[in-house]
Amino acid sequence: MLTSQFWGSKKISFIILIIVILGIFFRFVNLDQKYFNGDECITSVRSGGYGNLESLIPKDTIISPEQIERFRDINPASSSLDTLKVTANGAPQHTPLYFLLTRFWMQWFGNSATTMRFLTALTSLLALPAIYWLCMELFKLSTVAWMSVALIAVSPIHIINAQNARPRSLWILMILISSAALLRAIRLNRKQDWFIYGVTLVIHLYTFLFSIFVVIAHGIYTLVIEKFRITKTLIAYLLSTGLVILCFSPWIVVIITNLNTAQTMTNWTSKPAPFLDLLGGWTKNFCDIFLYWHEIYEKRLFISETNFVIYFGMITFLFMLYAFYFLVRNTPIRVWLFILTLTGVMAIFLVLPDLILGGRRSALARYLFPCILGIQLTTAYLLATKITISSNILSSKIWKVVTIIIISLGVISSTISSQTESWNGKENFIIQSSRVINRTANPLIISDGDIVHKLMPLNYRLEPNVKLMLVSQPELLSIPDDFNNIFVFFPSQKLLSSLREKKQWNIVPAYQDLYLNIFFIIHF
């Protein structure tokens, strides 16, 4: 059994406090430094209650960045119901809770990148006490609980999503809270605890649609723990989840009603990916839990991203296999089964369709947080146990070093990334494009690309003197003569062909021969 003497020492308590403070710092430092990406622009527009911007922004005429930027703020003619409608009709695969919360947040504090991301950073911070609660319900050991807090406090994948105005941090929080609430309800088997679990599960489902797989994991766990018998606990669980499904049924109707829209919006995730690409994505996600690759490693240590993913990913994968083996060998079924179902159900429902039917969902970290949290819980148990119960002094010291290395890797990753404009330190297309445009005299941007996802991130960084023209009919395009520099941004093939037909124009990549098909400058 783990002893509390080691973990209760002032030295260890001080170290944990420092790690938590670092985790808080990394979540809130330089919130406006990373570029405001297309997904975050979607959050702004959807939360603001705007539908299709194509009909709201003037076409085939000269406009200013302000005329596009204003659509990142709340539509003054809209209400929360409009945010709900926009989400239901335009992206039913996204459940609406996060966008409603963001709307209220924008009403109180504004729509800047810092403000928008502060909400997700705050939500991510709440995950620290949430995972402590889950560990106490699961392991009943403060050693493991504090180790879990330390791991996710400085985990790069948590920090990255804490500074992104998307619902992922809220989903992480609700996975932890609903899971802890389930374990508490099973342990005490009181009506009020099952009610609390039901409430957390409703919030969980309205946070992210893939929460359904967490509900399935909870159901399998409860059924096995109750030995497939109709017990009072199982009946209470079934009643709670039945009411939860009833509460979630309105959005199920929304999804069924708008199924074609949902399929269109998610078609890109079902496009077949080569197995090696999937394997690379899985391995990269393993790495990101503990250490995020940064370009500085390539410059100073001569480690390419590919080699980093292969070698560090292999080490991480073997370490995780041992951690799960150790968990199953040393904990009762109520502990290891919970973590295995939380991790395994999500993995099975993502990996198998990708392998059998084709797709790339299982390679996207945004869908894998139940697996990621399962890995971190297992790692926390392994490290805390090895440090505190080993009778071999040398073994204990080795595992202390391993723990220090794992925590330090997260700190190093977050420290380096906190000072750069992109998480991996690579040249960012939007940032570089905006700099090229802003430093020219009297520039005009021509585009017929997606306004929200493609153009808004660039527009957010443009100087007021820059002008834009959104093209609806490329064949009728007429460009005024009073612009010194004309850029073409995310053009369709039709627009590009129309421009190239004008023989007096020379259309070339805007810089460094990068992004050959999406960013050009016209030379007369």
Short mmCIF file of C-alpha atoms in Angstrom, two decimals:
data_model
loop_
_atom_site.label_atom_id
_atom_site.label_comp_id
_atom_site.label_asym_id
_atom_site.label_seq_id
_atom_site.Cartn_x
_atom_site.Cartn_y
_atom_site.Cartn_z
CA MET A 1 0.00 0.00 0.00
CA LEU A 2 1.18 3.49 -0.79
CA THR A 3 2.30 5.48 2.19
CA SER A 4 1.56 9.15 2.67
CA GLN A 5 4.80 9.91 4.48
CA PHE A 6 6.81 10.54 1.34
CA TRP A 7 4.11 12.53 -0.43
CA GLY A 8 3.24 14.48 2.67
CA SER A 9 6.70 15.92 3.03
CA LYS A 10 7.07 19.67 2.68
CA LYS A 11 9.60 19.24 -0.10
CA ILE A 12 7.23 17.25 -2.33
CA SER A 13 4.31 19.54 -1.52
CA PHE A 14 6.41 22.51 -2.57
CA ILE A 15 7.40 20.80 -5.84
CA ILE A 16 3.77 20.00 -6.66
CA LEU A 17 2.81 23.60 -5.90
CA ILE A 18 5.51 24.87 -8.29
CA ILE A 19 4.31 22.50 -11.04
CA VAL A 20 0.71 23.65 -10.62
CA ILE A 21 1.81 27.32 -10.71
CA LEU A 22 3.73 26.60 -13.92
CA GLY A 23 0.64 24.92 -15.37
CA ILE A 24 -1.44 28.00 -14.57
CA PHE A 25 1.21 30.26 -16.05
CA PHE A 26 1.44 28.30 -19.30
CA ARG A 27 -2.34 28.38 -19.74
CA PHE A 28 -2.62 32.14 -19.47
CA VAL A 29 0.68 33.52 -20.77
CA ASN A 30 0.69 35.25 -24.19
CA LEU A 31 -2.88 34.24 -24.99
CA ASP A 32 -2.93 36.55 -28.02
CA GLN A 33 0.43 35.47 -29.45
CA LYS A 34 -0.65 32.44 -31.50
CA TYR A 35 -2.61 33.31 -34.63
CA PHE A 36 -6.41 33.22 -34.40
CA ASN A 37 -7.11 30.17 -36.56
CA GLY A 38 -10.04 29.23 -38.77
CA ASP A 39 -11.70 26.99 -36.19
CA GLU A 40 -11.58 29.82 -33.65
CA CYS A 41 -13.14 32.18 -36.20
CA ILE A 42 -15.93 29.64 -36.62
CA THR A 43 -16.42 29.78 -32.84
CA SER A 44 -16.74 33.58 -32.97
CA VAL A 45 -19.19 33.64 -35.88
CA ARG A 46 -21.33 30.78 -34.61
CA SER A 47 -21.43 32.10 -31.03
CA GLY A 48 -22.29 35.55 -32.37
CA GLY A 49 -25.43 34.18 -34.00
CA TYR A 50 -24.42 34.66 -37.63
CA GLY A 51 -25.54 32.21 -40.27
CA ASN A 52 -24.13 32.23 -43.80
CA LEU A 53 -21.80 35.23 -44.19
CA GLU A 54 -21.84 34.88 -47.97
CA SER A 55 -25.05 36.91 -48.11
CA LEU A 56 -23.96 39.46 -45.52
CA ILE A 57 -20.57 40.62 -46.83
CA PRO A 58 -20.48 42.72 -50.03
CA LYS A 59 -19.06 40.96 -53.09
CA ASP A 60 -17.18 42.23 -56.15
CA THR A 61 -16.47 45.56 -54.51
CA ILE A 62 -13.68 47.05 -52.41
CA ILE A 63 -14.12 46.53 -48.67
CA SER A 64 -11.97 47.10 -45.57
CA PRO A 65 -10.86 44.53 -42.96
CA GLU A 66 -13.30 46.12 -40.48
CA GLN A 67 -16.24 45.05 -42.66
CA ILE A 68 -15.26 41.42 -42.18
CA GLU A 69 -13.92 41.73 -38.64
CA ARG A 70 -17.25 42.97 -37.28
CA PHE A 71 -18.73 39.53 -37.90
CA ARG A 72 -16.50 38.12 -35.18
CA ASP A 73 -18.56 40.07 -32.66
CA ILE A 74 -22.08 39.26 -31.51
CA ASN A 75 -24.83 40.03 -33.99
CA PRO A 76 -26.75 42.86 -32.26
CA ALA A 77 -29.97 41.65 -33.87
CA SER A 78 -29.55 38.10 -32.55
CA SER A 79 -30.25 36.26 -29.31
CA SER A 80 -28.99 33.08 -27.68
CA LEU A 81 -31.69 31.26 -29.65
CA ASP A 82 -30.00 32.37 -32.87
CA THR A 83 -26.71 30.87 -31.69
CA LEU A 84 -28.61 27.65 -31.06
CA LYS A 85 -30.23 27.77 -34.50
CA VAL A 86 -26.99 28.55 -36.31
CA THR A 87 -25.30 25.58 -34.63
CA ALA A 88 -28.23 23.25 -35.27
CA ASN A 89 -28.62 24.17 -38.94
CA GLY A 90 -25.01 24.82 -39.89
CA ALA A 91 -23.05 22.28 -37.83
CA PRO A 92 -25.38 19.83 -36.02
CA GLN A 93 -22.41 17.54 -35.29
CA HIS A 94 -21.29 20.19 -32.78
CA THR A 95 -23.41 20.25 -29.66
CA PRO A 96 -24.29 23.82 -28.62
CA LEU A 97 -23.26 24.29 -24.97
CA TYR A 98 -19.77 25.67 -25.59
CA PHE A 99 -21.00 28.16 -28.20
CA LEU A 100 -23.73 29.42 -25.88
CA LEU A 101 -21.21 29.84 -23.05
CA THR A 102 -18.87 31.67 -25.43
CA ARG A 103 -21.67 34.00 -26.48
CA PHE A 104 -22.32 34.99 -22.86
CA TRP A 105 -18.57 35.39 -22.33
CA MET A 106 -18.30 37.67 -25.39
CA GLN A 107 -21.22 39.76 -24.13
CA TRP A 108 -19.40 40.37 -20.86
CA PHE A 109 -15.77 40.66 -21.96
CA GLY A 110 -15.56 41.18 -25.74
CA ASN A 111 -14.29 39.15 -28.68
CA SER A 112 -10.50 39.61 -28.75
CA ALA A 113 -8.27 36.55 -29.06
CA THR A 114 -7.16 36.98 -25.45
CA THR A 115 -10.72 37.17 -24.18
CA MET A 116 -11.95 34.21 -26.21
CA ARG A 117 -9.04 32.02 -25.14
CA PHE A 118 -9.25 33.08 -21.50
CA LEU A 119 -12.49 31.11 -21.21
CA THR A 120 -10.90 27.88 -22.45
CA ALA A 121 -7.79 28.48 -20.31
CA LEU A 122 -10.01 28.89 -17.25
CA THR A 123 -11.91 25.73 -18.15
CA SER A 124 -8.64 23.84 -18.55
CA LEU A 125 -7.53 25.06 -15.14
CA LEU A 126 -10.67 23.56 -13.57
CA ALA A 127 -9.55 20.17 -14.90
CA LEU A 128 -6.84 20.09 -12.21
CA PRO A 129 -9.22 19.76 -9.21
CA ALA A 130 -11.49 17.58 -11.38
CA ILE A 131 -8.78 14.97 -12.01
CA TYR A 132 -7.85 15.07 -8.32
CA TRP A 133 -11.46 14.21 -7.45
CA LEU A 134 -11.56 11.41 -10.03
CA CYS A 135 -8.33 9.90 -8.72
CA MET A 136 -9.57 9.98 -5.12
CA GLU A 137 -12.75 8.18 -6.18
CA LEU A 138 -10.82 5.70 -8.29
CA PHE A 139 -7.59 5.01 -6.37
CA LYS A 140 -8.43 6.53 -2.96
CA LEU A 141 -4.80 7.65 -2.79
CA SER A 142 -3.72 11.27 -2.64
CA THR A 143 -0.30 10.27 -4.02
CA VAL A 144 -1.83 9.23 -7.33
CA ALA A 145 -4.20 12.19 -7.32
CA TRP A 146 -1.42 14.74 -6.93
CA MET A 147 0.72 12.95 -9.53
CA SER A 148 -2.20 13.17 -11.98
CA VAL A 149 -2.57 16.87 -11.25
CA ALA A 150 1.13 17.41 -11.89
CA LEU A 151 1.04 15.49 -15.18
CA ILE A 152 -1.88 17.32 -16.76
CA ALA A 153 -0.79 20.68 -15.32
CA VAL A 154 2.20 20.80 -17.69
CA SER A 155 1.10 18.32 -20.36
CA PRO A 156 1.67 20.01 -23.76
CA ILE A 157 -1.54 18.66 -25.26
CA HIS A 158 -3.57 20.21 -22.43
CA ILE A 159 -1.73 23.53 -22.67
CA ILE A 160 -2.25 23.75 -26.43
CA ASN A 161 -5.99 23.19 -26.15
CA ALA A 162 -6.25 25.52 -23.17
CA GLN A 163 -5.17 28.35 -25.49
CA ASN A 164 -7.56 27.50 -28.32
CA ALA A 165 -11.10 28.90 -28.44
CA ARG A 166 -12.73 25.54 -29.09
CA PRO A 167 -14.80 23.18 -26.88
CA ARG A 168 -12.00 20.68 -26.20
CA SER A 169 -10.98 21.95 -22.75
CA LEU A 170 -14.62 21.91 -21.67
CA TRP A 171 -14.92 18.34 -22.96
CA ILE A 172 -11.85 17.29 -20.94
CA LEU A 173 -13.37 18.85 -17.84
CA MET A 174 -16.70 17.09 -18.32
CA ILE A 175 -15.05 13.70 -18.97
CA LEU A 176 -13.35 14.02 -15.59
CA ILE A 177 -16.34 15.35 -13.67
CA SER A 178 -18.90 12.90 -15.08
CA SER A 179 -16.51 9.98 -14.49
CA ALA A 180 -15.87 11.01 -10.89
CA ALA A 181 -19.61 11.50 -10.37
CA LEU A 182 -20.29 7.98 -11.67
CA LEU A 183 -17.77 6.40 -9.29
CA ARG A 184 -19.21 8.36 -6.38
CA ALA A 185 -22.76 7.32 -7.31
CA ILE A 186 -21.75 3.64 -7.51
CA ARG A 187 -19.91 3.87 -4.19
CA LEU A 188 -22.67 5.59 -2.20
CA ASN A 189 -25.68 4.51 -4.30
CA ARG A 190 -27.83 7.43 -3.12
CA LYS A 191 -30.52 9.16 -5.15
CA GLN A 192 -28.83 12.54 -4.90
CA ASP A 193 -25.56 11.15 -6.21
CA TRP A 194 -27.22 9.49 -9.18
CA PHE A 195 -29.02 12.76 -9.84
CA ILE A 196 -25.67 14.62 -9.81
CA TYR A 197 -24.23 12.05 -12.19
CA GLY A 198 -27.20 12.50 -14.51
CA VAL A 199 -26.80 16.28 -14.53
CA THR A 200 -23.07 16.04 -15.29
CA LEU A 201 -23.80 13.56 -18.07
CA VAL A 202 -26.34 15.88 -19.70
CA ILE A 203 -23.81 18.73 -19.61
CA HIS A 204 -21.18 16.31 -20.93
CA LEU A 205 -23.30 15.28 -23.93
CA TYR A 206 -24.21 18.86 -24.80
CA THR A 207 -20.49 19.74 -24.70
CA PHE A 208 -19.24 17.35 -27.39
CA LEU A 209 -21.01 14.71 -29.45
CA PHE A 210 -18.30 12.08 -28.96
CA SER A 211 -19.21 12.08 -25.28
CA ILE A 212 -21.56 9.29 -26.37
CA PHE A 213 -18.56 6.95 -26.35
CA VAL A 214 -17.74 7.92 -22.77
CA VAL A 215 -21.36 7.11 -21.84
CA ILE A 216 -20.94 3.70 -23.49
CA ALA A 217 -17.71 3.16 -21.52
CA HIS A 218 -19.51 4.07 -18.28
CA GLY A 219 -22.30 1.63 -19.13
CA ILE A 220 -19.91 -1.27 -19.85
CA TYR A 221 -18.02 -0.54 -16.65
CA THR A 222 -21.16 -0.46 -14.50
CA LEU A 223 -22.54 -3.64 -16.08
CA VAL A 224 -19.32 -5.60 -15.50
CA ILE A 225 -18.82 -4.29 -11.96
CA GLU A 226 -22.35 -5.41 -11.11
CA LYS A 227 -21.52 -8.81 -12.66
CA PHE A 228 -24.29 -8.51 -15.25
CA ARG A 229 -26.92 -8.79 -12.51
CA ILE A 230 -29.96 -6.60 -12.03
CA THR A 231 -28.89 -4.85 -8.84
CA LYS A 232 -30.07 -1.63 -7.22
CA THR A 233 -26.94 0.08 -8.51
CA LEU A 234 -27.55 -1.07 -12.09
CA ILE A 235 -31.20 -0.04 -11.93
CA ALA A 236 -30.20 3.39 -10.62
CA TYR A 237 -27.66 3.71 -13.43
CA LEU A 238 -30.19 2.71 -16.09
CA LEU A 239 -32.77 5.17 -14.74
CA SER A 240 -30.20 7.98 -14.68
CA THR A 241 -28.93 7.33 -18.19
CA GLY A 242 -32.49 6.90 -19.46
CA LEU A 243 -33.37 10.37 -18.22
CA VAL A 244 -30.11 11.70 -19.65
CA ILE A 245 -30.94 10.30 -23.09
CA LEU A 246 -34.38 11.89 -22.80
CA CYS A 247 -32.79 15.26 -22.02
CA PHE A 248 -30.39 14.87 -24.95
CA SER A 249 -33.08 13.66 -27.37
CA PRO A 250 -33.83 17.18 -28.74
CA TRP A 251 -30.31 17.36 -30.15
CA ILE A 252 -30.57 13.80 -31.46
CA VAL A 253 -33.60 15.01 -33.43
CA VAL A 254 -31.54 17.99 -34.65
CA ILE A 255 -28.80 15.67 -35.90
CA ILE A 256 -31.25 13.35 -37.65
CA THR A 257 -33.09 16.29 -39.23
CA ASN A 258 -29.85 17.85 -40.48
CA LEU A 259 -27.96 14.63 -41.15
CA ASN A 260 -26.89 15.65 -44.66
CA THR A 261 -25.34 18.85 -43.31
CA ALA A 262 -23.51 16.94 -40.59
CA GLN A 263 -22.15 14.46 -43.15
CA THR A 264 -21.04 17.25 -45.48
CA MET A 265 -19.27 19.07 -42.64
CA THR A 266 -17.40 15.92 -41.54
CA ASN A 267 -16.66 14.30 -44.92
CA TRP A 268 -13.01 15.28 -44.68
CA THR A 269 -12.51 13.01 -41.65
CA SER A 270 -13.71 9.96 -43.60
CA LYS A 271 -11.34 10.40 -46.54
CA PRO A 272 -9.08 7.34 -46.72
CA ALA A 273 -5.61 7.79 -45.25
CA PRO A 274 -2.62 5.49 -45.83
CA PHE A 275 -1.91 3.25 -42.85
CA LEU A 276 1.50 4.85 -42.35
CA ASP A 277 -0.18 8.26 -42.08
CA LEU A 278 -2.56 6.90 -39.46
CA LEU A 279 0.33 5.29 -37.60
CA GLY A 280 2.22 8.58 -37.70
CA GLY A 281 -0.81 10.41 -36.34
CA TRP A 282 -1.27 7.92 -33.50
CA THR A 283 2.42 8.10 -32.61
CA LYS A 284 2.43 11.90 -32.74
CA ASN A 285 -0.49 11.99 -30.32
CA PHE A 286 1.40 9.71 -27.92
CA CYS A 287 4.34 12.12 -28.05
CA ASP A 288 2.22 15.24 -27.51
CA ILE A 289 0.99 13.97 -24.15
CA PHE A 290 4.49 14.39 -22.73
CA LEU A 291 6.66 16.32 -25.19
CA TYR A 292 5.69 18.55 -28.11
CA TRP A 293 8.11 18.71 -31.02
CA HIS A 294 9.44 22.18 -31.73
CA GLU A 295 11.54 23.44 -34.62
CA ILE A 296 14.24 24.48 -32.16
CA TYR A 297 14.97 20.77 -31.61
CA GLU A 298 15.79 20.42 -35.30
CA LYS A 299 17.97 23.53 -35.33
CA ARG A 300 19.94 22.75 -32.21
CA LEU A 301 19.71 18.97 -31.80
CA PHE A 302 19.33 18.08 -35.49
CA ILE A 303 16.19 16.03 -34.80
CA SER A 304 13.63 16.20 -37.59
CA GLU A 305 9.97 15.96 -36.69
CA THR A 306 9.69 12.59 -38.43
CA ASN A 307 12.58 11.10 -36.49
CA PHE A 308 11.30 12.62 -33.27
CA VAL A 309 7.86 11.05 -33.76
CA ILE A 310 9.37 7.65 -34.61
CA TYR A 311 11.88 7.37 -31.79
CA PHE A 312 10.18 9.26 -28.97
CA GLY A 313 6.81 7.82 -30.00
CA MET A 314 8.21 4.28 -29.80
CA ILE A 315 9.61 4.94 -26.33
CA THR A 316 6.33 6.47 -25.21
CA PHE A 317 4.28 3.57 -26.60
CA LEU A 318 6.42 0.95 -24.82
CA PHE A 319 6.25 2.96 -21.61
CA MET A 320 2.45 3.11 -21.85
CA LEU A 321 2.19 -0.64 -22.48
CA TYR A 322 4.16 -1.27 -19.31
CA ALA A 323 2.07 1.26 -17.37
CA PHE A 324 -1.18 -0.49 -18.34
CA TYR A 325 0.32 -3.89 -17.56
CA PHE A 326 1.39 -2.60 -14.14
CA LEU A 327 -2.08 -1.13 -13.55
CA VAL A 328 -3.90 -4.39 -14.30
CA ARG A 329 -1.47 -6.44 -12.21
CA ASN A 330 -1.60 -4.22 -9.13
CA THR A 331 -5.11 -2.78 -8.84
CA PRO A 332 -8.53 -4.35 -8.29
CA ILE A 333 -10.87 -4.76 -11.22
CA ARG A 334 -12.96 -1.74 -10.25
CA VAL A 335 -9.88 0.44 -10.89
CA TRP A 336 -8.24 -1.00 -13.98
CA LEU A 337 -11.52 -1.81 -15.70
CA PHE A 338 -12.65 1.81 -15.45
CA ILE A 339 -9.48 3.14 -17.07
CA LEU A 340 -9.44 0.43 -19.72
CA THR A 341 -13.04 1.05 -20.73
CA LEU A 342 -12.56 4.83 -20.76
CA THR A 343 -9.49 4.42 -22.97
CA GLY A 344 -10.47 1.39 -25.03
CA VAL A 345 -14.04 2.18 -26.05
CA MET A 346 -13.04 5.51 -27.60
CA ALA A 347 -10.05 3.92 -29.35
CA ILE A 348 -12.08 1.03 -30.77
CA PHE A 349 -14.86 3.24 -32.13
CA LEU A 350 -12.31 5.47 -33.88
CA VAL A 351 -9.58 3.08 -34.99
CA LEU A 352 -11.67 0.21 -36.39
CA PRO A 353 -13.78 2.36 -38.77
CA ASP A 354 -10.61 4.06 -40.02
CA LEU A 355 -8.95 0.70 -40.71
CA ILE A 356 -12.00 -1.02 -42.19
CA LEU A 357 -13.91 1.77 -43.94
CA GLY A 358 -11.20 4.39 -44.33
CA GLY A 359 -10.80 7.68 -42.54
CA ARG A 360 -8.50 9.68 -40.31
CA ARG A 361 -10.55 10.36 -37.16
CA SER A 362 -8.33 8.22 -34.93
CA ALA A 363 -5.28 10.31 -35.90
CA LEU A 364 -6.88 13.56 -34.66
CA ALA A 365 -6.06 14.40 -31.05
CA ARG A 366 -9.27 16.43 -30.69
CA TYR A 367 -11.28 13.18 -30.63
CA LEU A 368 -8.97 11.21 -28.35
CA PHE A 369 -9.17 12.89 -24.96
CA PRO A 370 -10.79 9.94 -23.17
CA CYS A 371 -7.79 7.87 -24.34
CA ILE A 372 -5.33 10.61 -23.40
CA LEU A 373 -6.79 10.96 -19.91
CA GLY A 374 -6.75 7.17 -19.48
CA ILE A 375 -3.06 7.14 -20.39
CA GLN A 376 -2.31 9.95 -17.95
CA LEU A 377 -4.22 8.29 -15.11
CA THR A 378 -2.31 5.06 -15.72
CA THR A 379 1.01 6.89 -15.88
CA ALA A 380 0.23 8.72 -12.64
CA TYR A 381 -0.50 5.44 -10.86
CA LEU A 382 2.71 3.85 -12.14
CA LEU A 383 4.96 6.76 -11.14
CA ALA A 384 3.33 7.36 -7.75
CA THR A 385 3.48 3.66 -6.89
CA LYS A 386 7.04 3.10 -8.01
CA ILE A 387 8.25 6.12 -6.05
CA THR A 388 6.51 5.31 -2.79
CA ILE A 389 6.39 1.53 -2.30
CA SER A 390 9.62 0.26 -3.80
CA SER A 391 11.71 -1.52 -1.16
CA ASN A 392 14.75 -1.11 -3.39
CA ILE A 393 16.34 2.29 -2.81
CA LEU A 394 18.01 2.30 -6.24
CA SER A 395 14.72 1.45 -7.98
CA SER A 396 12.93 4.23 -6.11
CA LYS A 397 15.61 6.73 -7.14
CA ILE A 398 15.42 5.64 -10.77
CA TRP A 399 11.66 6.15 -10.85
CA LYS A 400 12.04 9.54 -9.21
CA VAL A 401 14.40 10.48 -12.05
CA VAL A 402 11.89 9.14 -14.59
CA THR A 403 9.16 11.25 -12.98
CA ILE A 404 11.34 14.36 -13.03
CA ILE A 405 12.17 13.75 -16.71
CA ILE A 406 8.50 13.35 -17.69
CA ILE A 407 7.43 16.50 -15.83
CA SER A 408 10.45 18.41 -17.17
CA LEU A 409 9.67 17.45 -20.77
CA GLY A 410 6.24 19.06 -20.44
CA VAL A 411 7.72 22.17 -18.83
CA ILE A 412 10.37 22.49 -21.55
CA SER A 413 7.81 22.08 -24.35
CA SER A 414 5.44 24.65 -22.89
CA THR A 415 8.24 27.11 -22.08
CA ILE A 416 9.58 27.08 -25.63
CA SER A 417 6.16 27.23 -27.30
CA SER A 418 4.94 30.04 -25.04
CA GLN A 419 7.51 32.38 -26.61
CA THR A 420 6.78 31.62 -30.27
CA GLU A 421 3.96 32.52 -32.66
CA SER A 422 3.20 28.90 -33.56
CA TRP A 423 3.21 25.88 -31.26
CA ASN A 424 5.88 24.00 -33.18
CA GLY A 425 7.92 27.09 -34.04
CA LYS A 426 7.50 26.57 -37.77
CA GLU A 427 6.78 29.46 -40.09
CA ASN A 428 3.03 30.01 -39.92
CA PHE A 429 1.27 30.68 -43.20
CA ILE A 430 -1.26 33.20 -41.89
CA ILE A 431 1.30 35.14 -39.86
CA GLN A 432 3.81 35.29 -42.71
CA SER A 433 1.15 36.13 -45.31
CA SER A 434 -0.17 39.01 -43.23
CA ARG A 435 3.35 40.39 -42.80
CA VAL A 436 4.00 40.24 -46.54
CA ILE A 437 0.75 42.09 -47.25
CA ASN A 438 0.99 44.65 -44.43
CA ARG A 439 4.44 45.89 -45.41
CA THR A 440 3.45 46.70 -48.99
CA ALA A 441 2.05 50.00 -50.19
CA ASN A 442 -1.63 50.27 -51.06
CA PRO A 443 -2.39 46.51 -51.14
CA LEU A 444 -5.52 44.73 -52.37
CA ILE A 445 -6.45 41.11 -51.59
CA ILE A 446 -8.62 39.17 -54.04
CA SER A 447 -10.27 35.93 -52.91
CA ASP A 448 -13.23 33.66 -53.50
CA GLY A 449 -12.23 31.23 -50.74
CA ASP A 450 -14.15 30.28 -47.62
CA ILE A 451 -14.73 33.52 -45.71
CA VAL A 452 -14.79 32.25 -42.14
CA HIS A 453 -12.25 29.42 -42.14
CA LYS A 454 -9.78 30.72 -44.73
CA LEU A 455 -10.07 34.52 -44.94
CA MET A 456 -10.99 35.60 -41.41
CA PRO A 457 -7.73 34.38 -39.77
CA LEU A 458 -5.77 36.52 -42.24
CA ASN A 459 -8.19 39.42 -41.95
CA TYR A 460 -7.70 39.45 -38.15
CA ARG A 461 -4.02 40.40 -38.66
CA LEU A 462 -4.38 42.94 -41.48
CA GLU A 463 -3.62 46.64 -41.12
CA PRO A 464 -6.53 49.07 -41.70
CA ASN A 465 -5.02 50.36 -44.97
CA VAL A 466 -5.34 46.92 -46.61
CA LYS A 467 -8.36 46.46 -48.86
CA LEU A 468 -10.15 43.30 -49.96
CA MET A 469 -12.36 42.17 -52.79
CA LEU A 470 -14.45 39.01 -52.39
CA VAL A 471 -15.21 37.61 -55.81
CA SER A 472 -18.51 35.95 -56.70
CA GLN A 473 -18.13 35.83 -60.51
CA PRO A 474 -14.48 35.40 -61.50
CA GLU A 475 -15.20 35.77 -65.21
CA LEU A 476 -16.56 39.29 -64.60
CA LEU A 477 -13.75 40.38 -62.30
CA SER A 478 -12.69 44.00 -62.72
CA ILE A 479 -9.84 45.32 -60.59
CA PRO A 480 -9.47 49.10 -60.03
CA ASP A 481 -6.23 50.67 -61.21
CA ASP A 482 -5.41 52.52 -57.99
CA PHE A 483 -3.68 49.63 -56.14
CA ASN A 484 0.08 49.18 -56.12
CA ASN A 485 0.14 45.56 -54.91
CA ILE A 486 -2.49 42.93 -55.64
CA PHE A 487 -2.52 39.60 -53.80
CA VAL A 488 -4.60 36.52 -54.56
CA PHE A 489 -5.52 34.48 -51.49
CA PHE A 490 -7.05 30.98 -51.52
CA PRO A 491 -8.40 31.33 -55.08
CA SER A 492 -10.58 28.72 -56.72
CA GLN A 493 -9.28 27.18 -59.91
CA LYS A 494 -11.91 29.18 -61.76
CA LEU A 495 -10.66 32.48 -60.33
CA LEU A 496 -7.03 31.59 -60.97
CA SER A 497 -7.76 30.63 -64.56
CA SER A 498 -9.66 33.87 -65.09
CA LEU A 499 -6.72 35.91 -63.79
CA ARG A 500 -4.19 34.04 -65.90
CA GLU A 501 -6.19 34.73 -69.04
CA LYS A 502 -5.20 38.37 -68.65
CA LYS A 503 -1.91 38.17 -70.51
CA GLN A 504 -0.56 41.45 -69.16
CA TRP A 505 -0.48 40.02 -65.64
CA ASN A 506 2.22 37.77 -64.21
CA ILE A 507 0.90 35.71 -61.29
CA VAL A 508 3.62 34.28 -59.04
CA PRO A 509 3.81 32.83 -55.52
CA ALA A 510 3.93 35.63 -52.97
CA TYR A 511 7.01 34.44 -51.07
CA GLN A 512 9.58 31.66 -50.83
CA ASP A 513 7.75 29.48 -53.37
CA LEU A 514 5.58 28.18 -50.54
CA TYR A 515 1.84 27.62 -50.75
CA LEU A 516 2.00 27.59 -54.53
CA ASN A 517 -1.74 27.18 -54.99
CA ILE A 518 -3.18 29.52 -52.39
CA PHE A 519 -1.16 32.75 -52.09
CA PHE A 520 -0.01 34.80 -55.08
CA ILE A 521 1.03 38.30 -56.00
CA ILE A 522 0.22 39.86 -59.36
CA HIS A 523 2.97 41.68 -61.26
CA PHE A 524 1.86 43.96 -64.05
#
